[in-house]
Coordinates of C-alpha atoms (C1' of nucleotides) in Angstrom, one line a residue:
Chain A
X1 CA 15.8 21.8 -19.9
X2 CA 17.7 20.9 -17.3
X3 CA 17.3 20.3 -13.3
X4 CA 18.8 23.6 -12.4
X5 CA 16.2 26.3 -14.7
X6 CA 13.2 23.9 -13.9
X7 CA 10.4 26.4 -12.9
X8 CA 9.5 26.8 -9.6
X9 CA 6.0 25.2 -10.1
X10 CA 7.5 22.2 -11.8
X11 CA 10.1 21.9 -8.8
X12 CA 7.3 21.5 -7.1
X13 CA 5.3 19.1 -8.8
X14 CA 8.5 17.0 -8.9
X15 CA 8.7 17.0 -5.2
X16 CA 5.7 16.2 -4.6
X17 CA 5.8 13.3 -6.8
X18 CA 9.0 12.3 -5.1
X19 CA 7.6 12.4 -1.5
X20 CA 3.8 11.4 -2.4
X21 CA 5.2 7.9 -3.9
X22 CA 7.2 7.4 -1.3
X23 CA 4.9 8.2 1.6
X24 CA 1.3 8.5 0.5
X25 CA -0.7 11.5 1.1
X26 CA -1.3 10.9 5.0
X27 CA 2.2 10.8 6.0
X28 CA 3.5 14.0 3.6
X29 CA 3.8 17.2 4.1
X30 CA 3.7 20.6 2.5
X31 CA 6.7 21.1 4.4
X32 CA 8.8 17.6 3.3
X33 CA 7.2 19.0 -0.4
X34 CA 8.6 22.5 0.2
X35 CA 12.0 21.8 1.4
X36 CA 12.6 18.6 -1.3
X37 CA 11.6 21.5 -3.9
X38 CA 14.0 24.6 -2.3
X39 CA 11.6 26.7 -1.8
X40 CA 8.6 27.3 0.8
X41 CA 5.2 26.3 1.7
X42 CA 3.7 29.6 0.7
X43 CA 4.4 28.6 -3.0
X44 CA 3.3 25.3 -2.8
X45 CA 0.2 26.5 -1.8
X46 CA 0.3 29.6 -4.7
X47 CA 0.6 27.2 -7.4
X48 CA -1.6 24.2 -6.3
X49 CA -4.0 26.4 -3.9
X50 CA -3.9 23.0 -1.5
X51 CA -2.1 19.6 -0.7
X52 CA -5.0 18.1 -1.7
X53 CA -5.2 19.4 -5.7
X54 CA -1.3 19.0 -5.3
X55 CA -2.4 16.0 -4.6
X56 CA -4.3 14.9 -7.5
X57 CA -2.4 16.2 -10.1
X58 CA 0.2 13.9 -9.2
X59 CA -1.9 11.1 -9.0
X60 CA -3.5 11.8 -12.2
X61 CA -0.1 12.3 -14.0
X62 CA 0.9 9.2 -12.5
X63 CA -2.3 6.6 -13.2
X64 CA -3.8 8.1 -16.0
X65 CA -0.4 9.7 -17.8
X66 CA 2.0 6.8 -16.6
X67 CA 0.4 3.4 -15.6
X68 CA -2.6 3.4 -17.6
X69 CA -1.1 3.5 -21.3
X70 CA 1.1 0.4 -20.9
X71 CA -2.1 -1.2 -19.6
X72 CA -3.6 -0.5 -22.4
X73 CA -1.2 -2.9 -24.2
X74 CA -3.7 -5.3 -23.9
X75 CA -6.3 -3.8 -25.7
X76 CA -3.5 -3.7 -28.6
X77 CA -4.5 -5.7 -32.3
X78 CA -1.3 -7.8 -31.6
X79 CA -1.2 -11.8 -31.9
X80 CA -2.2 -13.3 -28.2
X81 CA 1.6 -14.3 -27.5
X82 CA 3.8 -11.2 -29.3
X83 CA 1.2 -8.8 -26.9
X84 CA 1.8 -11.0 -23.7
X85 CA 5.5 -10.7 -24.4
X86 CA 5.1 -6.9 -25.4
X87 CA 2.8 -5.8 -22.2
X88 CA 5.3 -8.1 -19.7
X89 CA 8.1 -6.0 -21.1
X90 CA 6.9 -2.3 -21.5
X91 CA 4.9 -2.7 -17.7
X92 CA 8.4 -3.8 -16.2
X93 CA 10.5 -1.7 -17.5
X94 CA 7.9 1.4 -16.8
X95 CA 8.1 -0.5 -12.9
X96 CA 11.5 -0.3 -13.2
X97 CA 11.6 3.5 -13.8
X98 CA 8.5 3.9 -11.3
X99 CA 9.1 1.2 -8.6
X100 CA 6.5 2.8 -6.2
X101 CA 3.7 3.8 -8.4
X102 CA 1.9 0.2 -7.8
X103 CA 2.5 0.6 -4.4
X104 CA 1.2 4.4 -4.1
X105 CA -2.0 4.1 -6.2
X106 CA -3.3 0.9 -4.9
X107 CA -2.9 2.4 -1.4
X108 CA -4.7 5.6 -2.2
X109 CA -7.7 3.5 -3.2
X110 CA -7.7 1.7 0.6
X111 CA -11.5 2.4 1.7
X112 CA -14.2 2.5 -0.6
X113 CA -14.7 6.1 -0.7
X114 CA -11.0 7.6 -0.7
X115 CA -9.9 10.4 -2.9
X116 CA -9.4 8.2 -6.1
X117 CA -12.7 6.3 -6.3
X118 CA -14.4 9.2 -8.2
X119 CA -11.5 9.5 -10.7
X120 CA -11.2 5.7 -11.3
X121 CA -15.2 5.2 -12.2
X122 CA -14.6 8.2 -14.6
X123 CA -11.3 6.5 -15.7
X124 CA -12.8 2.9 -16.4
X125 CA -16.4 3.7 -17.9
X126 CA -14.1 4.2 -20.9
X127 CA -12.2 1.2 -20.9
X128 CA -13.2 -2.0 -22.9
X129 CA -11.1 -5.3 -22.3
X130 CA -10.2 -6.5 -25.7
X131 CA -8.1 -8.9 -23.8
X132 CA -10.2 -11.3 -22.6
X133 CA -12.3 -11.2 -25.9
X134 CA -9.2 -12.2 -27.9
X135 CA -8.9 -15.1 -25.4
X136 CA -12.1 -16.4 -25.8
X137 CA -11.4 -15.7 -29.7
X138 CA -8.2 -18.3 -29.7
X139 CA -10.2 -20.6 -27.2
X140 CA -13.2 -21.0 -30.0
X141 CA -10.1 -21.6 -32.8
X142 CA -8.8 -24.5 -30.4
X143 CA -5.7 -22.7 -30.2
X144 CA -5.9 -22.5 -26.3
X145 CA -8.2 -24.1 -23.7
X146 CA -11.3 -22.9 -22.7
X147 CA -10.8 -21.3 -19.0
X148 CA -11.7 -18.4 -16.9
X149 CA -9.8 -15.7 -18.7
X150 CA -10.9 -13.5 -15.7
X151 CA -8.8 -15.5 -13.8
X152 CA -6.0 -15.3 -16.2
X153 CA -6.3 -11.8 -16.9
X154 CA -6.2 -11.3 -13.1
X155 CA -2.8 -13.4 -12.4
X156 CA -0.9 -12.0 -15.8
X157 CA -1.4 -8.6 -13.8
X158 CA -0.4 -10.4 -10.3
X159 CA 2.8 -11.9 -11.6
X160 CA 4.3 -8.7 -12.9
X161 CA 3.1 -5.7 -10.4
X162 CA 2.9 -7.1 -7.4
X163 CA 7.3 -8.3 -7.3
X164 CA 7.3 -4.6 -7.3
X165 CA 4.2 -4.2 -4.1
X166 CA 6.3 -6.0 -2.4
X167 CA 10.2 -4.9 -3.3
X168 CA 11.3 -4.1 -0.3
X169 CA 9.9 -7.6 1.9
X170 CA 11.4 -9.3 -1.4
X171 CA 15.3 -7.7 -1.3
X172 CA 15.1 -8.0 2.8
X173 CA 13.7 -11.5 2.6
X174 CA 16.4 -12.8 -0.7
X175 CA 18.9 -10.2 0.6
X176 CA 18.9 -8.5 -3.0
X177 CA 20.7 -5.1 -3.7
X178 CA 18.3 -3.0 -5.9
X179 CA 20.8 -3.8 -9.3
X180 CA 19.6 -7.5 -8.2
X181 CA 15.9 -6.9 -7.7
X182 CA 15.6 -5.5 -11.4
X183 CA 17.6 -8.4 -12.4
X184 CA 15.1 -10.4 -11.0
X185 CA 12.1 -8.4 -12.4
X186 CA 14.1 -8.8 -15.7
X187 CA 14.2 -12.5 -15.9
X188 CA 10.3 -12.3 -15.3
X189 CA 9.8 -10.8 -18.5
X190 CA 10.2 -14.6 -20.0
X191 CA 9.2 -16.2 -17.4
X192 CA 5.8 -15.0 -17.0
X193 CA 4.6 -15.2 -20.6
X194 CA 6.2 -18.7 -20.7
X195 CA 4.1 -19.5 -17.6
X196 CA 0.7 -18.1 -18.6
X197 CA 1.1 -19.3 -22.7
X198 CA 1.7 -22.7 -21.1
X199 CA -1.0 -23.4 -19.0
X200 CA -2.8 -21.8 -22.1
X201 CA -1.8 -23.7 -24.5
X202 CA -2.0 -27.4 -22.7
X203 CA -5.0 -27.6 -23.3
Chain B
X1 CA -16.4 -13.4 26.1
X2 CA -18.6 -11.2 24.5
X3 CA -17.7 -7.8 22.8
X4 CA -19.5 -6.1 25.6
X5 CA -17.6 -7.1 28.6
X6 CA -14.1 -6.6 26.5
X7 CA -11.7 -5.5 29.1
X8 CA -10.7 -1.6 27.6
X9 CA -7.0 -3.0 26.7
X10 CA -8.9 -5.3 24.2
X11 CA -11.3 -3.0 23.0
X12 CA -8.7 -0.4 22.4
X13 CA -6.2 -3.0 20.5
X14 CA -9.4 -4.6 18.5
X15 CA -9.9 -0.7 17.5
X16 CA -6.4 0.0 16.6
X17 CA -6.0 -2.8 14.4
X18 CA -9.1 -2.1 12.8
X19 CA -8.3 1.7 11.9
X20 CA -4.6 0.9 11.4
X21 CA -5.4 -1.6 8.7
X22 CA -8.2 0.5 6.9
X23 CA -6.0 3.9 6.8
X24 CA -2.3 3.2 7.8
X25 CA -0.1 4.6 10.6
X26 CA -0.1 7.4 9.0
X27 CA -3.1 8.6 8.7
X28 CA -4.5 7.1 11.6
X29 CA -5.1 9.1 15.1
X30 CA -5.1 8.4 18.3
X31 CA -8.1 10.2 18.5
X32 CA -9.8 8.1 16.3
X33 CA -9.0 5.1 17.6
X34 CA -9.7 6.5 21.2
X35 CA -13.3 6.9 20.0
X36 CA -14.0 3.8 17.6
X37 CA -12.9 1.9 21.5
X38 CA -15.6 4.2 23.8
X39 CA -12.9 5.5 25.5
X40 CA -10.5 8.7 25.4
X41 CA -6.7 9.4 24.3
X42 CA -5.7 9.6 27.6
X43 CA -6.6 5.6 28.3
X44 CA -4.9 4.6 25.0
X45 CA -1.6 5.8 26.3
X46 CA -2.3 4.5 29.6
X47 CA -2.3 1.1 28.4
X48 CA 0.3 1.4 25.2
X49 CA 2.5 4.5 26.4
X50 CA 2.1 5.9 22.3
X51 CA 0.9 5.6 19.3
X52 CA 4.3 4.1 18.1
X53 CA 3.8 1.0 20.7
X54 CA 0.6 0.7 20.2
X55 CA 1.4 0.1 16.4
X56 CA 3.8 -1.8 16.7
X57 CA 2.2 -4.4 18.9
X58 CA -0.8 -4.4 16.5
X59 CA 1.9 -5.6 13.4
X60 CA 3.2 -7.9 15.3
X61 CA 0.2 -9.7 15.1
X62 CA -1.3 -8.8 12.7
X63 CA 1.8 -9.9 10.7
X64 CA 3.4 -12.6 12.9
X65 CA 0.9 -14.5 14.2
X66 CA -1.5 -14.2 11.5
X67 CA 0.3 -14.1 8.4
X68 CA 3.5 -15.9 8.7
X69 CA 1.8 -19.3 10.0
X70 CA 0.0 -19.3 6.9
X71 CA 3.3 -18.8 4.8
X72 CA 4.9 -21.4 6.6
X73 CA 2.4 -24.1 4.8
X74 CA 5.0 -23.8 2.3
X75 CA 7.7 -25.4 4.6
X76 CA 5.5 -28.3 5.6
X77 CA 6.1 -31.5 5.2
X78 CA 3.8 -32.5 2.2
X79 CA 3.9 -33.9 -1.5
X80 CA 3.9 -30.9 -3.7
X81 CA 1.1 -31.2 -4.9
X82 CA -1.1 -31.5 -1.8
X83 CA 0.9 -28.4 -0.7
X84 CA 0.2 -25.6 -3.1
X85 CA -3.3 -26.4 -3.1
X86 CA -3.4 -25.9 1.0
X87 CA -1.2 -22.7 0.6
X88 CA -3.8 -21.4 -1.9
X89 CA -6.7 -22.7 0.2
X90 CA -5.6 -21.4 3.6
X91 CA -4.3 -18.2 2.1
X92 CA -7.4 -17.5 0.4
X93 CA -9.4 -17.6 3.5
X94 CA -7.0 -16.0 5.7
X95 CA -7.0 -12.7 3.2
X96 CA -11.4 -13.3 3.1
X97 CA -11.3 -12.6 6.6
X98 CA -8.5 -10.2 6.8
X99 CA -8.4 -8.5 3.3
X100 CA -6.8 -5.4 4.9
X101 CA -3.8 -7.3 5.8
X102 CA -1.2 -7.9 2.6
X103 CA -1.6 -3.6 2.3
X104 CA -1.1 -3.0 5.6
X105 CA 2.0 -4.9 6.0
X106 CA 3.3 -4.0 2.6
X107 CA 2.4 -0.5 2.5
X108 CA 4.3 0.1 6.1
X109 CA 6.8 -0.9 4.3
X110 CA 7.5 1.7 2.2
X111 CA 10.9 3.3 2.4
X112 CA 14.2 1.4 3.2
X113 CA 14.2 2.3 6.3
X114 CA 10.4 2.2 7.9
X115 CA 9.5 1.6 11.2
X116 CA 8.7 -2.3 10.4
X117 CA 11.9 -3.5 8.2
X118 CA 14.0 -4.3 12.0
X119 CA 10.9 -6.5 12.9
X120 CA 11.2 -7.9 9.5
X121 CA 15.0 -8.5 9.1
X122 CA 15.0 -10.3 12.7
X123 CA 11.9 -12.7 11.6
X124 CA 13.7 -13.6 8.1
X125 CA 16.9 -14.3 9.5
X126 CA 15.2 -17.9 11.4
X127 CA 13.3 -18.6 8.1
X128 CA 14.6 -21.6 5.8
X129 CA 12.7 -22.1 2.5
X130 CA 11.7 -25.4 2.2
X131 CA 9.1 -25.3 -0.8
X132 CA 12.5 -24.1 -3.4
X133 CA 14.2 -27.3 -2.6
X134 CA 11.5 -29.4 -2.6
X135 CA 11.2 -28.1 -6.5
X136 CA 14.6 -28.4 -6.9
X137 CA 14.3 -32.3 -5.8
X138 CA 11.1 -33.1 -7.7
X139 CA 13.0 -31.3 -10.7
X140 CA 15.8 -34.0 -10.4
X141 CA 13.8 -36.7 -9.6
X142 CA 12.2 -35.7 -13.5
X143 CA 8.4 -34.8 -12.0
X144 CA 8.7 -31.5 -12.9
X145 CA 10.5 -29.1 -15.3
X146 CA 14.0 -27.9 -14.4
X147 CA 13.5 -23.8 -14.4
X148 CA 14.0 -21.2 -11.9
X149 CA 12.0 -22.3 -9.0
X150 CA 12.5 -18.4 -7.0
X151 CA 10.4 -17.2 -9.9
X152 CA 7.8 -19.9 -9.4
X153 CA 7.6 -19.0 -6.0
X154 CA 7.3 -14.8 -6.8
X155 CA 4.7 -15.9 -9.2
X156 CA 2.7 -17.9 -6.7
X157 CA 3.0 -15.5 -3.9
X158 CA 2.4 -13.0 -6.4
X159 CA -1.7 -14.8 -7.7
X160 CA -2.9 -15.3 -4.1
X161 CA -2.2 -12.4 -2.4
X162 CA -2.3 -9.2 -5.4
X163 CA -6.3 -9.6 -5.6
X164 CA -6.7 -8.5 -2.1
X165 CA -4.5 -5.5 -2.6
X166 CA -6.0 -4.4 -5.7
X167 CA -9.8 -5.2 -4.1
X168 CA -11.0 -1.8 -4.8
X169 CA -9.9 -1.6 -8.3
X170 CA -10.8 -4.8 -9.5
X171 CA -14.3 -4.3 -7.9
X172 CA -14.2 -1.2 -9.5
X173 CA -13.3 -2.5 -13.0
X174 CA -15.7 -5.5 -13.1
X175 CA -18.5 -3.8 -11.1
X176 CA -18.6 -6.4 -8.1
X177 CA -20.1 -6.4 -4.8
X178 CA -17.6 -7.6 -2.2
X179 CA -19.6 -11.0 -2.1
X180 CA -19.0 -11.5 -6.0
X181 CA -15.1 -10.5 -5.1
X182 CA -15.1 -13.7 -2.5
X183 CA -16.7 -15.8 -4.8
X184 CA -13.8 -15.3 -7.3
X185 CA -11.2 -15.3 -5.1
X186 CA -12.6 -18.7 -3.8
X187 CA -12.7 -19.6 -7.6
X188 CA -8.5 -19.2 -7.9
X189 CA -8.7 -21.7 -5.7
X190 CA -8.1 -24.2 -8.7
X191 CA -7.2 -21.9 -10.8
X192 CA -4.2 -21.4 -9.2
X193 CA -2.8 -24.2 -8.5
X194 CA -3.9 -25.7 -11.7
X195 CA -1.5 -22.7 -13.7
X196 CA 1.2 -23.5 -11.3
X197 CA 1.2 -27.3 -11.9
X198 CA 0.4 -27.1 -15.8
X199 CA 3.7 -25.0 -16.0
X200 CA 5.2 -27.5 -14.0
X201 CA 4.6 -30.3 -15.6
X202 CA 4.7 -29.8 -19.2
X203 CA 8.5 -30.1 -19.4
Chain C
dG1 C1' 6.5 35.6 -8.1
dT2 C1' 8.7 35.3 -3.9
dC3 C1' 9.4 35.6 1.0
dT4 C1' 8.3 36.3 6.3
dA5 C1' 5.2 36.1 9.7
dT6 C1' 1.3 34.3 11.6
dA7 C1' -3.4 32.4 12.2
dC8 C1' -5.8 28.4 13.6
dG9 C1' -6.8 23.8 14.2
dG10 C1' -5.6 19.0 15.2
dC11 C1' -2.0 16.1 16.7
dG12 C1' 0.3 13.0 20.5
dA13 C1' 1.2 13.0 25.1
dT14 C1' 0.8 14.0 30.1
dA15 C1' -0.5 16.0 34.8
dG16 C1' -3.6 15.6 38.2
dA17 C1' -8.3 15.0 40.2
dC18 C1' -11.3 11.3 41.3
Chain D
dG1 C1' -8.3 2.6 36.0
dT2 C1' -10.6 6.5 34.3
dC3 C1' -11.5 11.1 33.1
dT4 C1' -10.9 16.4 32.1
dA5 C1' -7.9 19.8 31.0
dT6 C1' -4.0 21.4 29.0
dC7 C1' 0.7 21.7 27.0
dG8 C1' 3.7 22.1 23.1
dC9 C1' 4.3 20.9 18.5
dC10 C1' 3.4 20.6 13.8
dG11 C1' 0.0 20.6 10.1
dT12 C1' -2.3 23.6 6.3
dA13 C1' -3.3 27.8 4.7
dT14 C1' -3.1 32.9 4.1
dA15 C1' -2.0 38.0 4.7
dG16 C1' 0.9 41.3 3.5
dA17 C1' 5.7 43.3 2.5
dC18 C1' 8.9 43.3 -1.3

DNA sequence: GTCTATACGGCGATAGAC
DNA sequence: GTCTATCGCCGTATAGAC
């Protein structure tokens, strides 16, 4: 389908995707989402009822839909180094595609009780962490040292989002176009495994 | 000086930078902060003419006089050693006592062209990066591995500071209180450094 | 489904009394 | 310096014509 026929509900959504990630919920408006979406604020709220259930459909595509799959990576039954390799990759290049999702869902969770918090307890009851069980599996083989794999877990995620957090005081601070920034975030992809599966593996 | 006797240019400034870094210009009002100070609107603009100023001066400081010092430990004058384990040290209780700050700044920077990025440009432009070519010399001098040291430097950036953006979820996802949270940031304390040096070292 | 018109409140900012 | 009152604007949301 292309951009043209989109329905007007799914212009919509789009939009507000657009302007959400760009601006977080406190500094959009149904009118920036109504105009980005040709069409007017009446429909915005026909179709959503609110900017607030706008709102969360948007976030929920985003997190749950987007982000939270290629998470999932590490829960995958891969060997400890293809995986680290595999969930570097698939999280950049999903960064790549979505440069502001880090950026908009972290803020949204900015004071205990925002929005998100009820979502995100629902989200992570769920969740197991087959990660840092497979770590302490390879550390009880000798194959790696025995560490905090909390505290690995914890950077692996550091290293590859937060280039992304912080795009714009990166490419103002390196002068980087954006083609150079993903360059950049490309060459990560074997740098971080290479850095974490080192310190791993010296034992 | 106590926080009673605050003159009311303080007390509105201490409240601004409070609200500002919980919620974001944004979604911040005047009102709010008006109140949070014991005073009214009308005084806030009094003393900072609008909201815009009143930002602004608040980032400044936040940001410049706060923030950038501790970056600079990385330009100091100190084996390299001795050096990442300060910048992680000071860092670390710089963001304990501030853990607002990284989102703040990096989340008003959203958007090419934000309100912040002249401040920022002007600040870069008298920057030198000292810590890259102290790598590149201990590289040549065969201490350390020969690799791309702008990487290193994402990377370590990238370990201190993401916990403190990502506060909410991780205390979410483990279940801790916001003591436990402090206790294992002050626990990356080594665990930093010690990643960062491993990688280093083992040629 | 789509639009125009409008209600209603909260926003930043200021005028003017004290 | 401080307060009350108010202006004008923009926000979300809705009613009602088509």
């Amino acid at each position: 389908m292309s951009k043209t026929d989109q329905s007007t509900e799914e212009k919509i959504k789009d939009a507000a995707k657009k302007i959400f990630l760009e601006k977080g919920f406190g500094s959009t408006t149904t009118r920036d989402i109504a105009e980005c979406a040709d069409t007017n604020i009446a429909l915005v709220n026909y179709y959503f009822r609110s900017k607030e259930r706008l709102f969360q459909e948007v976030f929920k595509e985003s997190f749950g839909e987007t982000f939270l799959p290629v998470a999932r990576i590490l829960n995958d039954d891969l060997p400890l180094e293809a995986k680290i390799y595999k969930f570097v990759d698939h999280m950049t290049e999903l960064l790549k595609r979505d440069p502001l999702l880090p950026m908009f869902v972290l803020s949204e969770m900015r004071g205990e009780h925002s929005k998100v918090c009820d979502m995100m307890t629902a989200i992570h009851q769920q969740e197991v962490n087959r990660f840092q069980q497979q770590l302490e599996e390879e550390a009880a083989k000798g194959n790696i040292r025995k560490t905090d794999f909390s505290q690995v877990e914890i950077s692996l995620m550091s290293m590859v989002i937060f280039p992304f957090i912080s795009m714009n005081m990166l490419k103002m601070k390196k002068n980087l176009t954006t083609e150079e920034f993903y360059q950049l975030m490309d060459e990560r992809k074997k740098a971080i495994p290479e850095m974490i599966l080192t310190y791993l593996r010296h034992k």
